[in-house]
């Protein structure tokens, strides 16, 4: 065999060896991919098994003592699809913890009877059913928020704190804590009734006087006490009015970070909210000053403003920009009144705590001009603003689609108006000429003929 033939033979062997190795690697990669896919499908099936699909026969087939957490969705809803992984995690975790809560989901567009029973209006809607009482969840669509809601509803209305250790554990876990102190009384019955209505928002506890810290001074028993912001406040009917209204007002910390869900819940109480709008990350020195001013006013002037106002800061200005229908400079101050979609802006620069107090006093006494509202003109403006905000990204990414979305309803409306106009009956004059409206004397002539 010549040298050239030996070289060709060696090259051929090397090529076959390399091809064989590549085939082995490719086969191994393929096996790994198949195993991963099978494992993913099995895991998804196992997790999905903890979430039951319920239909219109649910109310007749469920057990009387069963507790259910149900998500109502629509197949076309983007937010519903984003919530799916979180919902399956909630079902799996509640099952692993041995919770009595059954997790379900229902297509509201297919099971209209069940959706009507639960008064579903928006998607996704999250509700709980316990002893035929329905509880609506209006908080953030997060795993922790929904899990806390489920555990709160599934447990007793009023949780007993029977020891000092349990009381201290609850104090370390909850930012706001309502506690009934004392024996059975009409006040306790009222407290339990309020707990049944407001359990969707906060926890309710009961304890004996011995369990409370020695620093807590109660002049009379029974009493209802709220622990928050490192201190406590006692309910007095002659000063605070109705117990339910007082609890509804006091269920938020005096100063905290506020998101859109919390802001909406604060607005439902009828109180104003003073916000320091700051950056979402890496707060600048000016933002820190704004935040510090609001916190200082909330702590030092609580007695003056707590009945009318909440205090906090919000990271980012997207939600508030939507409320005011314009761009909001960050950092800035704003007082929001979500009971009527109104807001107040400082008339001048706020440099000191005194400036901020003057602004708040002006809001309360009416000297600072309010903006926004929910009047007819404002609703038209909001409709135009929402349409513009919705269509702006469509025009930027797909101009033809944006033109179609605008032109199509306008064309339908124009055709409808034209057909209505054409369908109007024509009125013919005495000489046979068609008129759009009957002549002025026609009514008199008709009346005369009738009288003859």
Coordinates of C-alpha atoms in Angstrom, one line a residue:
X1 CA 0.0 0.0 0.0
X2 CA 1.4 3.3 -1.0
X3 CA 1.9 6.2 1.4
X4 CA -0.9 8.2 -0.3
X5 CA -3.3 5.3 0.1
X6 CA -2.4 5.0 3.8
X7 CA -3.1 8.7 4.4
X8 CA -6.5 8.5 2.7
X9 CA -7.3 5.3 4.7
X10 CA -6.4 7.1 8.0
X11 CA -8.4 10.2 7.1
X12 CA -11.4 8.0 6.2
X13 CA -11.2 6.2 9.6
X14 CA -10.9 9.6 11.4
X15 CA -14.0 10.9 9.6
X16 CA -16.0 7.8 10.4
X17 CA -14.9 8.0 14.1
X18 CA -15.9 11.7 14.3
X19 CA -19.2 11.0 12.7
X20 CA -19.9 8.2 15.1
X21 CA -19.0 10.4 18.1
X22 CA -21.3 13.2 16.8
X23 CA -24.1 10.7 16.4
X24 CA -23.7 9.5 19.9
X25 CA -23.7 13.1 21.3
X26 CA -26.7 14.0 19.2
X27 CA -28.5 10.9 20.4
X28 CA -27.7 11.7 24.1
X29 CA -29.0 15.3 23.7
X30 CA -32.1 14.0 22.1
X31 CA -32.7 11.6 25.0
X32 CA -32.1 14.4 27.5
X33 CA -34.7 16.6 25.7
X34 CA -37.2 13.8 25.7
X35 CA -36.7 13.1 29.4
X36 CA -37.0 16.8 30.3
X37 CA -40.2 17.1 28.2
X38 CA -41.7 14.0 29.8
X39 CA -40.8 15.2 33.3
X40 CA -42.3 18.6 32.6
X41 CA -45.5 17.1 31.4
X42 CA -45.7 14.8 34.4
X43 CA -45.0 17.7 36.8
X44 CA -47.6 19.9 35.1
X45 CA -50.1 17.1 35.3
X46 CA -49.3 16.5 39.0
X47 CA -49.7 20.2 39.8
X48 CA -52.8 20.6 37.7
X49 CA -54.4 17.7 39.5
X50 CA -54.7 20.0 42.6
X51 CA -56.9 22.5 40.7
X52 CA -60.4 21.2 39.8
X53 CA -62.4 22.5 36.9
X54 CA -65.9 23.4 38.2
X55 CA -69.1 24.0 36.2
X56 CA -72.7 25.1 36.6
X57 CA -73.6 22.1 38.7
X58 CA -71.0 23.1 41.3
X59 CA -73.4 24.5 43.9
X60 CA -75.5 21.3 43.8
X61 CA -72.6 18.8 44.0
X62 CA -70.3 20.5 46.6
X63 CA -70.3 19.4 50.2
X64 CA -72.0 21.7 52.8
X65 CA -68.8 22.1 54.9
X66 CA -66.4 22.4 52.0
X67 CA -64.3 25.6 51.6
X68 CA -63.5 26.6 48.0
X69 CA -61.2 29.1 46.4
X70 CA -62.3 29.6 42.8
X71 CA -60.8 31.6 39.9
X72 CA -63.2 32.7 37.2
X73 CA -61.5 33.2 33.9
X74 CA -62.2 33.8 30.2
X75 CA -60.2 32.0 27.5
X76 CA -59.3 35.3 25.7
X77 CA -58.2 37.1 28.9
X78 CA -54.4 37.8 29.0
X79 CA -54.3 38.4 32.7
X80 CA -56.1 35.1 33.3
X81 CA -53.4 33.3 31.4
X82 CA -50.7 35.0 33.3
X83 CA -52.3 33.9 36.6
X84 CA -52.5 30.2 35.6
X85 CA -49.0 29.2 36.9
X86 CA -49.5 31.0 40.2
X87 CA -52.9 29.4 40.5
X88 CA -51.5 25.9 40.1
X89 CA -48.8 26.7 42.6
X90 CA -51.4 27.8 45.1
X91 CA -53.4 24.6 44.6
X92 CA -50.2 22.5 45.1
X93 CA -49.1 24.3 48.2
X94 CA -52.4 24.3 49.9
X95 CA -52.7 20.6 49.3
X96 CA -49.2 19.9 50.6
X97 CA -49.9 22.0 53.8
X98 CA -53.1 20.0 54.5
X99 CA -55.3 23.0 54.1
X100 CA -59.1 22.3 54.0
X101 CA -59.4 24.7 51.1
X102 CA -60.3 23.2 47.7
X103 CA -58.9 25.1 44.7
X104 CA -60.9 25.3 41.5
X105 CA -61.3 27.3 38.3
X106 CA -64.2 27.9 36.0
X107 CA -64.6 29.3 32.5
X108 CA -67.1 32.1 33.1
X109 CA -68.0 32.3 29.4
X110 CA -69.1 28.6 29.4
X111 CA -70.5 28.3 32.9
X112 CA -72.6 31.5 32.9
X113 CA -74.9 30.2 35.6
X114 CA -72.1 29.7 38.1
X115 CA -70.6 33.1 37.1
X116 CA -74.0 34.8 37.7
X117 CA -74.3 33.0 41.1
X118 CA -71.0 34.6 42.2
X119 CA -71.7 37.9 40.5
X120 CA -68.6 37.8 38.3
X121 CA -68.1 41.1 36.5
X122 CA -64.4 41.2 35.6
X123 CA -61.7 38.6 34.8
X124 CA -59.9 37.1 36.5
X125 CA -62.3 37.1 39.5
X126 CA -61.1 35.3 42.7
X127 CA -63.7 34.3 45.3
X128 CA -64.0 32.0 48.2
X129 CA -67.0 30.1 49.4
X130 CA -67.4 29.1 53.0
X131 CA -70.7 28.0 54.6
X132 CA -72.5 29.4 51.6
X133 CA -71.0 32.9 52.2
X134 CA -69.1 34.3 49.3
X135 CA -65.9 36.4 49.8
X136 CA -64.4 38.5 47.0
X137 CA -60.6 38.9 46.8
X138 CA -59.6 42.4 45.6
X139 CA -55.9 42.4 46.4
X140 CA -52.7 41.9 44.3
X141 CA -52.7 38.9 42.0
X142 CA -49.7 37.4 43.7
X143 CA -49.2 34.0 45.3
X144 CA -48.5 35.4 48.8
X145 CA -51.5 37.7 48.7
X146 CA -53.9 35.0 47.6
X147 CA -52.5 32.4 50.0
X148 CA -52.9 34.9 52.9
X149 CA -56.5 35.6 51.8
X150 CA -57.3 31.9 51.6
X151 CA -55.8 31.1 55.0
X152 CA -57.6 34.1 56.6
X153 CA -61.0 33.1 55.3
X154 CA -60.5 29.3 56.0
X155 CA -59.7 29.9 59.6
X156 CA -61.9 31.1 62.4
X157 CA -63.4 34.6 62.2
X158 CA -61.8 35.6 65.5
X159 CA -58.6 33.8 66.4
X160 CA -57.8 33.3 70.1
X161 CA -54.4 34.4 71.5
X162 CA -54.2 32.2 74.6
X163 CA -50.6 32.9 75.6
X164 CA -48.0 35.6 75.7
X165 CA -46.0 33.7 73.1
X166 CA -48.9 33.5 70.7
X167 CA -49.5 37.2 71.1
X168 CA -45.9 38.1 70.5
X169 CA -45.8 35.9 67.4
X170 CA -48.9 37.6 66.0
X171 CA -47.4 41.0 66.7
X172 CA -44.3 40.1 64.8
X173 CA -46.2 38.7 61.8
X174 CA -49.0 41.3 61.2
X175 CA -48.5 45.1 60.6
X176 CA -52.1 45.8 61.8
X177 CA -53.8 43.7 64.5
X178 CA -57.3 44.1 66.0
X179 CA -57.8 42.5 69.4
X180 CA -60.9 42.1 71.5
X181 CA -60.0 42.1 75.2
X182 CA -62.5 40.9 77.9
X183 CA -65.3 38.4 78.5
X184 CA -68.5 37.8 76.6
X185 CA -70.4 41.0 76.1
X186 CA -72.6 42.9 73.5
X187 CA -69.4 44.5 72.3
X188 CA -67.9 41.1 71.5
X189 CA -71.1 40.2 69.5
X190 CA -70.7 43.4 67.5
X191 CA -67.0 42.7 67.0
X192 CA -67.7 39.2 65.7
X193 CA -70.3 40.6 63.3
X194 CA -67.9 43.1 62.0
X195 CA -65.2 40.4 61.6
X196 CA -67.6 38.4 59.4
X197 CA -67.9 41.4 57.0
X198 CA -64.3 42.6 57.1
X199 CA -62.4 39.3 57.3
X200 CA -61.5 39.7 53.6
X201 CA -59.3 42.7 54.6
X202 CA -57.7 41.9 57.9
X203 CA -57.3 39.5 60.8
X204 CA -59.3 39.6 64.1
X205 CA -58.1 38.3 67.4
X206 CA -59.3 38.0 71.0
X207 CA -57.2 37.7 74.2
X208 CA -57.4 38.1 77.9
X209 CA -55.9 41.1 79.7
X210 CA -53.1 38.9 81.1
X211 CA -51.8 38.1 77.6
X212 CA -51.3 41.8 76.6
X213 CA -48.0 43.5 77.4
X214 CA -47.8 45.3 80.7
X215 CA -47.3 48.7 78.8
X216 CA -50.8 48.4 77.4
X217 CA -53.1 50.5 79.6
X218 CA -56.9 49.8 79.4
X219 CA -59.2 52.0 81.5
X220 CA -62.2 49.7 81.1
X221 CA -63.0 46.2 79.9
X222 CA -64.2 44.9 77.5
X223 CA -62.3 46.8 74.9
X224 CA -61.2 46.7 71.2
X225 CA -57.6 47.6 70.6
X226 CA -55.7 48.0 67.4
X227 CA -51.9 47.5 67.4
X228 CA -49.9 49.1 64.6
X229 CA -47.0 51.4 63.9
X230 CA -45.3 50.3 67.2
X231 CA -48.1 51.5 69.4
X232 CA -51.8 50.9 70.1
X233 CA -55.1 52.7 70.0
X234 CA -58.3 51.9 71.9
X235 CA -61.8 52.1 70.4
X236 CA -64.2 54.6 72.1
X237 CA -67.7 54.7 70.6
X238 CA -68.4 58.3 71.6
X239 CA -65.3 59.5 69.9
X240 CA -64.8 57.0 67.0
X241 CA -68.4 56.3 66.1
X242 CA -69.5 53.0 64.5
X243 CA -67.2 50.0 65.3
X244 CA -67.2 48.8 61.7
X245 CA -66.3 52.3 60.3
X246 CA -63.5 52.6 62.9
X247 CA -62.0 49.2 62.0
X248 CA -62.3 50.0 58.3
X249 CA -60.4 53.3 58.8
X250 CA -57.7 51.8 61.0
X251 CA -56.9 48.7 59.1
X252 CA -54.0 50.3 57.2
X253 CA -50.6 51.3 58.7
X254 CA -50.3 55.0 59.4
X255 CA -47.4 55.2 56.8
X256 CA -46.4 52.5 54.3
X257 CA -45.6 51.7 50.7
X258 CA -48.8 51.8 48.7
X259 CA -49.5 49.9 45.5
X260 CA -52.5 50.4 43.2
X261 CA -54.6 47.7 44.9
X262 CA -54.0 49.2 48.4
X263 CA -54.7 52.6 47.1
X264 CA -58.1 51.5 45.7
X265 CA -58.9 49.8 49.0
X266 CA -58.0 53.0 50.9
X267 CA -60.3 55.0 48.6
X268 CA -63.2 52.7 49.5
X269 CA -63.1 54.0 53.1
X270 CA -63.7 57.5 51.9
X271 CA -60.5 58.9 53.2
X272 CA -57.9 61.0 51.3
X273 CA -54.4 59.6 50.6
X274 CA -51.3 61.7 50.7
X275 CA -48.6 60.2 48.4
X276 CA -45.0 60.9 47.9
X277 CA -44.3 59.6 44.3
X278 CA -40.7 58.3 44.1
X279 CA -38.6 56.3 41.7
X280 CA -39.1 52.5 41.5
X281 CA -35.4 51.8 42.2
X282 CA -32.4 53.8 43.3
X283 CA -34.2 56.7 45.0
X284 CA -32.5 60.1 44.5
X285 CA -31.8 62.5 47.4
X286 CA -34.9 64.5 46.6
X287 CA -37.1 61.4 46.6
X288 CA -35.8 60.4 50.0
X289 CA -36.5 63.9 51.3
X290 CA -40.1 63.8 50.0
X291 CA -40.6 60.4 51.5
X292 CA -39.2 61.5 54.9
X293 CA -41.5 64.5 54.9
X294 CA -44.6 62.4 54.5
X295 CA -43.4 59.9 57.1
X296 CA -42.7 62.7 59.6
X297 CA -46.1 64.4 59.1
X298 CA -47.8 61.0 59.5
X299 CA -46.1 60.3 62.8
X300 CA -46.1 63.7 64.4
X301 CA -49.5 64.9 63.3
X302 CA -51.6 61.8 63.5
X303 CA -54.2 63.2 65.8
X304 CA -54.9 66.1 63.4
X305 CA -55.2 64.2 60.1
X306 CA -55.7 60.5 60.8
X307 CA -59.5 60.7 60.6
X308 CA -59.4 62.2 57.1
X309 CA -56.2 61.0 55.5
X310 CA -53.8 58.1 54.9
X311 CA -50.0 58.6 54.3
X312 CA -47.6 56.7 52.2
X313 CA -45.3 56.6 49.2
X314 CA -45.7 54.9 45.8
X315 CA -42.9 53.6 43.6
X316 CA -43.4 54.8 40.0
X317 CA -46.1 57.1 38.7
X318 CA -47.8 55.0 36.0
X319 CA -51.0 54.5 38.0
X320 CA -51.3 58.1 39.1
X321 CA -50.5 59.3 35.6
X322 CA -53.5 57.3 34.4
X323 CA -55.6 58.9 37.1
X324 CA -54.6 62.5 36.3
X325 CA -54.5 61.7 32.5
X326 CA -51.1 63.2 32.1
X327 CA -47.4 62.8 33.0
X328 CA -46.5 63.2 36.7
X329 CA -43.0 64.4 37.6
X330 CA -41.1 62.2 40.1
X331 CA -40.6 63.0 42.9
X332 CA -43.8 64.9 43.7
X333 CA -46.6 65.1 46.2
X334 CA -50.3 64.4 45.4
X335 CA -53.4 64.0 47.5
X336 CA -55.8 61.4 46.0
X337 CA -59.5 61.1 46.6
X338 CA -60.5 57.8 44.9
X339 CA -64.1 58.1 46.1
X340 CA -64.7 60.5 43.2
X341 CA -61.4 60.0 41.2
X342 CA -60.3 63.5 42.3
X343 CA -56.8 64.7 43.2
X344 CA -55.0 67.8 44.6
X345 CA -51.6 69.1 43.6
X346 CA -49.5 71.5 45.7
X347 CA -50.0 75.1 44.5
X348 CA -46.4 75.9 45.1
X349 CA -43.0 74.3 46.0
X350 CA -43.0 72.1 49.1
X351 CA -39.6 72.5 50.8
X352 CA -40.4 72.1 54.4
X353 CA -42.8 70.3 56.7
X354 CA -44.6 73.6 57.3
X355 CA -45.2 73.9 53.5
X356 CA -46.6 70.4 53.4
X357 CA -48.9 71.0 56.4
X358 CA -50.2 74.2 54.7
X359 CA -51.0 72.1 51.6
X360 CA -52.9 69.5 53.7
X361 CA -54.9 72.2 55.5
X362 CA -55.8 73.8 52.2
X363 CA -57.1 70.5 50.9
X364 CA -59.2 69.9 54.0
X365 CA -60.7 73.5 54.2
X366 CA -61.2 73.7 50.4
X367 CA -58.8 76.5 49.6
X368 CA -56.7 74.3 47.4
X369 CA -58.3 73.7 44.0
X370 CA -59.3 70.1 43.3
X371 CA -58.9 68.4 39.9
X372 CA -60.4 65.4 38.2
X373 CA -63.7 64.0 39.4
X374 CA -66.3 61.7 37.9
X375 CA -68.6 64.2 36.2
X376 CA -69.9 63.7 32.7
X377 CA -67.3 65.9 31.0
X378 CA -64.5 64.2 32.9
X379 CA -65.8 60.7 31.9
X380 CA -65.7 61.7 28.2
X381 CA -62.1 63.0 28.7
X382 CA -61.2 59.7 30.4
X383 CA -62.7 57.7 27.6
X384 CA -60.7 59.6 25.0
X385 CA -57.5 59.3 27.1
X386 CA -57.9 55.6 27.6
X387 CA -58.5 55.1 23.9
X388 CA -55.5 57.1 23.1
X389 CA -53.3 55.2 25.6
X390 CA -54.6 51.9 24.3
X391 CA -54.1 52.6 20.6
X392 CA -50.7 54.4 20.9
X393 CA -48.6 51.2 21.2
X394 CA -50.7 49.6 18.4
X395 CA -49.9 52.5 16.0
X396 CA -46.2 52.4 16.9
X397 CA -45.8 48.7 16.3
X398 CA -48.5 48.0 13.7
X399 CA -49.7 51.2 12.0
X400 CA -52.0 49.3 9.6
X401 CA -53.7 47.4 12.4
X402 CA -54.1 50.7 14.3
X403 CA -55.7 52.4 11.3
X404 CA -58.1 49.4 10.8
X405 CA -59.1 49.5 14.5
X406 CA -60.0 53.1 14.2
X407 CA -61.5 53.1 10.8
X408 CA -63.6 50.0 11.2
X409 CA -66.0 51.2 14.0
X410 CA -66.2 54.6 12.3
X411 CA -67.2 53.0 9.0
X412 CA -69.8 50.8 10.7
X413 CA -71.2 53.9 12.5
X414 CA -71.3 55.9 9.2
X415 CA -73.1 53.0 7.4
X416 CA -75.6 52.7 10.2
X417 CA -76.4 56.5 10.1
X418 CA -76.8 56.3 6.3
X419 CA -79.2 53.4 6.4
X420 CA -81.3 55.1 9.1
X421 CA -81.4 58.3 7.0
X422 CA -82.4 56.3 3.9
X423 CA -85.1 54.4 5.8
X424 CA -87.0 57.6 6.7
X425 CA -90.4 57.8 4.9
X426 CA -90.5 60.5 2.3
X427 CA -93.2 63.2 2.4
X428 CA -94.7 64.2 -0.9
X429 CA -96.0 67.7 -1.5
X430 CA -99.3 68.5 -3.3
X431 CA -97.5 68.8 -6.7
X432 CA -95.7 65.5 -6.2
X433 CA -92.4 66.9 -5.0
X434 CA -90.8 64.9 -2.2
X435 CA -90.0 66.8 1.0
X436 CA -87.8 65.9 3.9
X437 CA -90.2 67.4 6.4
X438 CA -94.0 68.0 6.1
X439 CA -95.0 71.6 5.1
X440 CA -96.1 73.9 7.9
X441 CA -99.7 74.0 6.7
X442 CA -100.2 70.3 6.3
X443 CA -101.2 69.7 9.9
X444 CA -103.8 72.4 9.7
X445 CA -105.3 71.0 6.4
X446 CA -105.4 67.5 8.0
X447 CA -107.2 68.9 11.0
X448 CA -109.7 70.7 8.8
X449 CA -110.5 67.6 6.8
X450 CA -111.1 65.6 10.0
X451 CA -113.5 68.2 11.2
X452 CA -115.4 68.2 7.9

